[in-house]
Coordinates of C-alpha atoms and ligand atoms in Angstrom, one line a residue:
M12 CA -32.6 34.0 23.9
T13 CA -29.0 33.4 25.1
P14 CA -27.0 31.9 22.2
L15 CA -25.4 28.6 23.1
L16 CA -23.8 28.2 19.7
E17 CA -22.6 30.9 17.4
V18 CA -21.4 29.9 13.9
R19 CA -19.9 32.7 11.9
N20 CA -18.9 32.8 8.2
L21 CA -18.0 29.1 8.3
H22 CA -16.3 27.7 5.2
V23 CA -15.5 24.0 4.7
S24 CA -13.6 22.7 1.7
Y25 CA -12.7 19.1 0.8
P26 CA -9.8 18.2 -1.6
Q27 CA -11.3 16.7 -4.7
G28 CA -9.9 15.4 -8.0
S29 CA -7.0 13.0 -8.7
F30 CA -3.7 12.9 -6.9
W31 CA -2.1 15.0 -9.8
N32 CA -5.0 17.4 -10.1
R33 CA -6.2 18.1 -6.6
K34 CA -8.0 21.2 -5.7
L35 CA -10.0 22.4 -2.7
S36 CA -13.7 22.2 -3.5
P37 CA -15.9 24.5 -1.3
I38 CA -18.6 22.5 0.3
V39 CA -19.9 24.9 2.9
Q40 CA -19.7 28.6 2.2
N41 CA -20.1 31.6 4.5
V42 CA -22.6 29.9 6.9
S43 CA -23.6 31.9 9.9
F44 CA -26.3 31.0 12.5
D45 CA -27.1 30.7 16.2
V46 CA -28.7 28.1 18.3
G47 CA -30.1 29.4 21.6
Q48 CA -30.1 27.6 24.9
G49 CA -32.9 25.1 24.9
E50 CA -33.8 26.0 21.3
T51 CA -34.6 23.6 18.5
V52 CA -33.3 24.6 15.1
G53 CA -34.0 22.7 11.9
L54 CA -31.5 22.5 9.1
I55 CA -33.2 21.7 5.8
G56 CA -31.7 21.1 2.3
E57 CA -31.6 18.5 -0.4
S58 CA -29.1 15.6 -0.4
G59 CA -25.5 16.9 -0.9
S60 CA -26.3 20.4 0.2
G61 CA -23.7 20.2 3.0
K62 CA -25.9 19.5 6.1
S63 CA -23.8 16.7 7.4
T64 CA -20.7 18.6 6.7
I65 CA -21.9 21.4 8.9
A66 CA -22.7 18.8 11.7
R67 CA -19.2 17.4 11.3
A68 CA -17.6 20.8 11.5
L69 CA -19.5 21.5 14.8
M70 CA -18.0 18.3 16.2
G71 CA -14.5 19.3 15.0
L72 CA -14.4 16.6 12.3
A73 CA -14.5 18.6 9.1
P74 CA -11.7 20.7 7.5
I75 CA -12.8 24.3 8.4
T76 CA -11.0 26.7 6.0
S77 CA -12.2 29.9 7.7
G78 CA -14.8 31.2 10.1
S79 CA -15.6 30.4 13.7
I80 CA -17.7 28.2 15.9
H81 CA -18.3 29.4 19.4
L82 CA -20.0 27.4 22.1
A83 CA -20.8 29.2 25.3
G84 CA -19.6 27.7 28.5
T85 CA -16.7 25.4 29.2
G86 CA -15.7 22.0 27.8
T87 CA -14.5 20.8 24.5
L88 CA -16.6 20.8 21.3
P89 CA -16.4 17.0 20.8
R90 CA -17.9 16.4 24.3
R91 CA -20.5 19.1 24.4
V92 CA -21.7 18.6 20.9
Q93 CA -23.1 15.1 20.5
M94 CA -24.7 13.5 17.5
I95 CA -27.3 10.9 17.0
F96 CA -27.3 9.0 13.7
Q97 CA -29.6 7.0 11.5
D98 CA -27.8 3.7 12.3
P99 CA -26.8 3.7 16.0
L100 CA -25.5 0.2 15.6
A101 CA -22.7 1.4 13.3
S102 CA -21.0 3.2 16.3
L103 CA -21.7 0.3 18.8
D104 CA -20.1 -3.1 19.3
P105 CA -23.0 -5.3 18.3
C106 CA -22.1 -8.1 20.8
M107 CA -21.0 -6.1 23.9
S108 CA -23.6 -5.2 26.4
I109 CA -25.0 -1.7 25.9
G110 CA -24.6 -1.0 29.6
A111 CA -20.8 -1.5 29.4
Q112 CA -20.6 0.6 26.2
I113 CA -22.4 3.6 27.7
T114 CA -20.3 3.2 30.9
E115 CA -17.3 3.4 28.7
V116 CA -18.4 6.8 27.3
L117 CA -18.6 8.1 30.9
T118 CA -15.1 6.7 31.6
V119 CA -13.7 8.3 28.5
H120 CA -15.1 11.7 29.5
G121 CA -14.1 11.3 33.1
I122 CA -17.7 11.7 34.2
G123 CA -18.5 10.2 37.7
T124 CA -16.5 7.6 39.5
P125 CA -15.9 3.9 38.6
A126 CA -18.4 3.0 41.3
D127 CA -21.2 5.2 40.3
R128 CA -20.8 5.0 36.5
P129 CA -23.1 1.9 36.1
V130 CA -25.7 3.7 38.2
R131 CA -25.5 6.7 35.9
T132 CA -25.8 4.4 32.9
R133 CA -28.9 2.8 34.3
D134 CA -30.4 6.2 34.9
L135 CA -29.6 7.1 31.2
L136 CA -31.3 3.9 30.0
D137 CA -34.3 4.8 32.1
R138 CA -34.4 8.4 30.8
V139 CA -34.7 7.1 27.2
R140 CA -37.3 4.6 28.4
L141 CA -35.6 1.4 27.6
P142 CA -36.7 -1.8 29.5
V143 CA -35.0 -2.3 32.9
D144 CA -33.1 -5.4 31.7
S145 CA -31.4 -3.5 28.9
Y146 CA -28.1 -2.9 30.7
D147 CA -26.7 -6.4 30.1
R148 CA -28.1 -7.0 26.6
P149 CA -26.0 -6.7 23.5
A150 CA -27.0 -4.1 20.9
I151 CA -28.1 -6.6 18.3
T152 CA -31.0 -7.8 20.5
F153 CA -32.8 -4.5 20.3
S154 CA -35.4 -3.3 17.7
G155 CA -34.9 -0.3 15.4
G156 CA -36.7 2.1 17.7
Q157 CA -34.8 0.8 20.8
R158 CA -31.5 1.2 19.0
A159 CA -32.4 4.8 18.3
R160 CA -33.0 5.1 22.1
I161 CA -29.6 3.5 22.8
G162 CA -28.0 6.1 20.4
I163 CA -29.6 8.9 22.3
A164 CA -28.6 7.5 25.7
R165 CA -25.0 7.1 24.5
A166 CA -25.0 10.7 23.2
L167 CA -26.4 12.0 26.5
A168 CA -23.7 10.1 28.5
A169 CA -21.3 12.8 27.5
S170 CA -23.7 15.4 29.0
P171 CA -23.8 17.5 25.9
S172 CA -25.2 21.1 25.6
L173 CA -26.1 20.6 22.0
L174 CA -27.5 17.4 20.4
I175 CA -27.4 17.1 16.7
A176 CA -29.9 14.6 15.0
D177 CA -28.7 14.0 11.5
E178 CA -31.6 12.3 9.7
A179 CA -31.7 10.2 12.8
T180 CA -35.3 9.0 12.5
A181 CA -35.6 8.9 8.7
A182 CA -35.4 5.1 8.5
L183 CA -37.9 4.4 11.3
D184 CA -41.6 3.6 10.8
V185 CA -43.8 6.6 11.2
S186 CA -45.2 5.6 14.6
V187 CA -41.8 4.7 16.0
Q188 CA -40.4 8.0 14.6
A189 CA -43.1 9.9 16.4
Q190 CA -42.2 8.2 19.7
I191 CA -38.5 9.0 19.3
L192 CA -39.3 12.6 18.3
N193 CA -41.5 12.9 21.4
L194 CA -38.7 11.5 23.5
L195 CA -36.2 14.1 22.1
M196 CA -38.6 16.9 22.9
D197 CA -39.1 15.6 26.5
L198 CA -35.3 15.4 27.0
R199 CA -34.9 18.9 25.6
D200 CA -37.4 20.3 28.0
D201 CA -36.2 18.2 31.0
M202 CA -32.5 18.8 30.5
G203 CA -32.4 22.2 28.8
L204 CA -30.7 20.7 25.8
S205 CA -30.4 22.6 22.5
L206 CA -31.2 20.6 19.4
L207 CA -30.1 20.9 15.8
F208 CA -32.4 18.8 13.6
I209 CA -31.0 17.9 10.3
T210 CA -33.8 16.6 8.1
H211 CA -35.5 16.7 4.7
D212 CA -38.8 16.2 6.4
L213 CA -40.5 19.5 6.5
A214 CA -43.4 18.1 8.6
V215 CA -40.9 17.4 11.4
V216 CA -39.4 20.9 11.1
R217 CA -42.8 22.5 11.3
V218 CA -43.9 20.6 14.4
L219 CA -40.6 20.6 16.3
C220 CA -38.4 23.5 15.4
D221 CA -38.4 27.0 16.7
R222 CA -36.4 28.2 13.8
A223 CA -35.3 26.8 10.5
I224 CA -32.3 27.2 8.2
V225 CA -32.5 26.5 4.5
L226 CA -29.3 25.3 2.9
L227 CA -28.7 25.2 -0.9
Q228 CA -25.4 24.1 -2.4
G229 CA -23.5 24.8 0.8
K230 CA -25.0 28.3 1.4
I231 CA -27.8 29.5 3.6
V232 CA -30.5 30.9 1.4
E233 CA -32.9 31.7 4.2
Q234 CA -33.4 31.3 8.0
G235 CA -36.0 32.5 10.4
V236 CA -38.7 31.6 12.8
T237 CA -40.3 28.4 11.5
Q238 CA -43.9 29.7 11.4
D239 CA -42.8 32.9 9.5
L240 CA -40.7 30.9 7.1
F241 CA -43.5 28.5 6.3
A242 CA -46.1 31.3 6.0
Q243 CA -43.9 33.7 4.0
P244 CA -40.8 32.1 2.5
S245 CA -38.7 34.9 1.0
H246 CA -36.5 32.8 -1.2
S247 CA -37.6 30.9 -4.4
Y248 CA -35.9 27.7 -3.3
T249 CA -37.7 27.7 0.0
R250 CA -41.0 28.1 -1.9
T251 CA -40.0 25.2 -4.1
L252 CA -39.4 23.0 -1.0
L253 CA -42.7 24.1 0.6
D254 CA -44.6 23.5 -2.6
A255 CA -43.3 20.0 -2.7
Y256 CA -44.3 19.5 0.9
R257 CA -47.8 21.0 0.8
P258 CA -49.7 18.1 -0.8
L259 CA -48.7 15.9 2.1
N260 CA -50.0 18.4 4.5
S261 CA -53.3 19.2 2.9
S262 CA -56.6 17.9 4.3
V263 CA -57.3 16.2 0.9
P264 CA -56.0 12.7 1.0
S265 CA -53.0 12.4 -1.3
L266 CA -51.4 9.3 -2.8
K267 CA -48.1 11.1 -3.0
T268 CA -45.5 9.6 -0.8
P269 CA -42.7 11.7 0.7
C270 CA -39.3 11.6 -1.1
H271 CA -36.4 10.1 0.8
D272 CA -32.8 10.4 -0.2
Ligands
ADP10 N1 -15.0 13.5 3.2 C1 -15.4 14.1 2.1 N2 -14.5 14.3 1.1 C2 -14.9 14.9 -0.1 N3 -16.1 15.4 -0.3 C3 -17.0 15.2 0.7 C4 -16.7 14.6 1.9 N4 -17.8 14.6 2.7 C5 -18.8 15.2 2.0 N5 -18.3 15.6 0.8 C6 -19.1 16.2 -0.3 O1 -19.7 17.4 0.3 C7 -21.0 17.6 -0.2 C8 -22.0 17.7 0.9 O2 -22.1 16.5 1.5 P1 -23.0 16.3 2.9 O3 -22.6 17.3 3.8 O4 -22.9 14.9 3.3 O5 -24.5 16.7 2.3 P2 -25.9 16.4 3.0 O6 -25.7 15.9 4.4 O7 -26.6 17.6 2.9 O8 -26.5 15.3 2.1 C9 -21.3 16.4 -1.2 O9 -21.1 16.9 -2.5 C10 -20.2 15.4 -0.8 O10 -19.9 14.6 -1.9
MG11 MG1 -26.2 14.1 5.3

């Protein structure tokens, strides 16, 4: 598979401590992985393991101390790597029409002409299967699942090569979550997008991801083809994660509920 994204020996450090006693604290250490064209890769790890920091580094928003990030093709990282978040409303003006806001993204990136931008926006809203009257409605009038779709349309407006979903569906009801995940898979297949799925939900990784990366305290402990990783985890931490997940996946009904951070 042609690599779209190549991350090599990535280190990210944040300054920590008081003003008088500040030191750089390593958050992400020596992380290397690829994401192929049209491939879906899962990034798994407990809360605080550095998943979002890696996502921010890919968008050029984290202090990289060493290592490299290479994206095949032309265009800047901030445009070609787009992120969808758990709370799409946080990055939207709640009262402005979503049509105008998505059109604005096209303008910022110089995509299309002033005349055809609203047409492109309507096409994007249609792609994420929002109702036809959505263009003129403000963000606050949409349900949680529809807001997730708006977040996806907004990310797609920049015509990215890589879409990062950072726990994007974690807060949604299970049935709505399934619809959004299906939509992402369809978009991936239709548009040849690559996806980086950041999640603590191993069931999602198992169903959606071609490959998976396991992160522990800022370091990759294991990565591989999802099926192999689930069948034969080589690291004890991956085994611990899988053991915690198995009861949910067994055919025996279980009263255990998944943990959310
Ligand atoms: N802007 C920041 N400044 C200082 N420390 C940060 C910053 N962002 C994240 N961290 C620290 O980096 C670690 C990893 O955070 P994060 O990447 O958000 O983890 P995850 O997404 O896996 O939960 C945490 O210990 C967090 O406190
Ligand atoms: Mg995070």
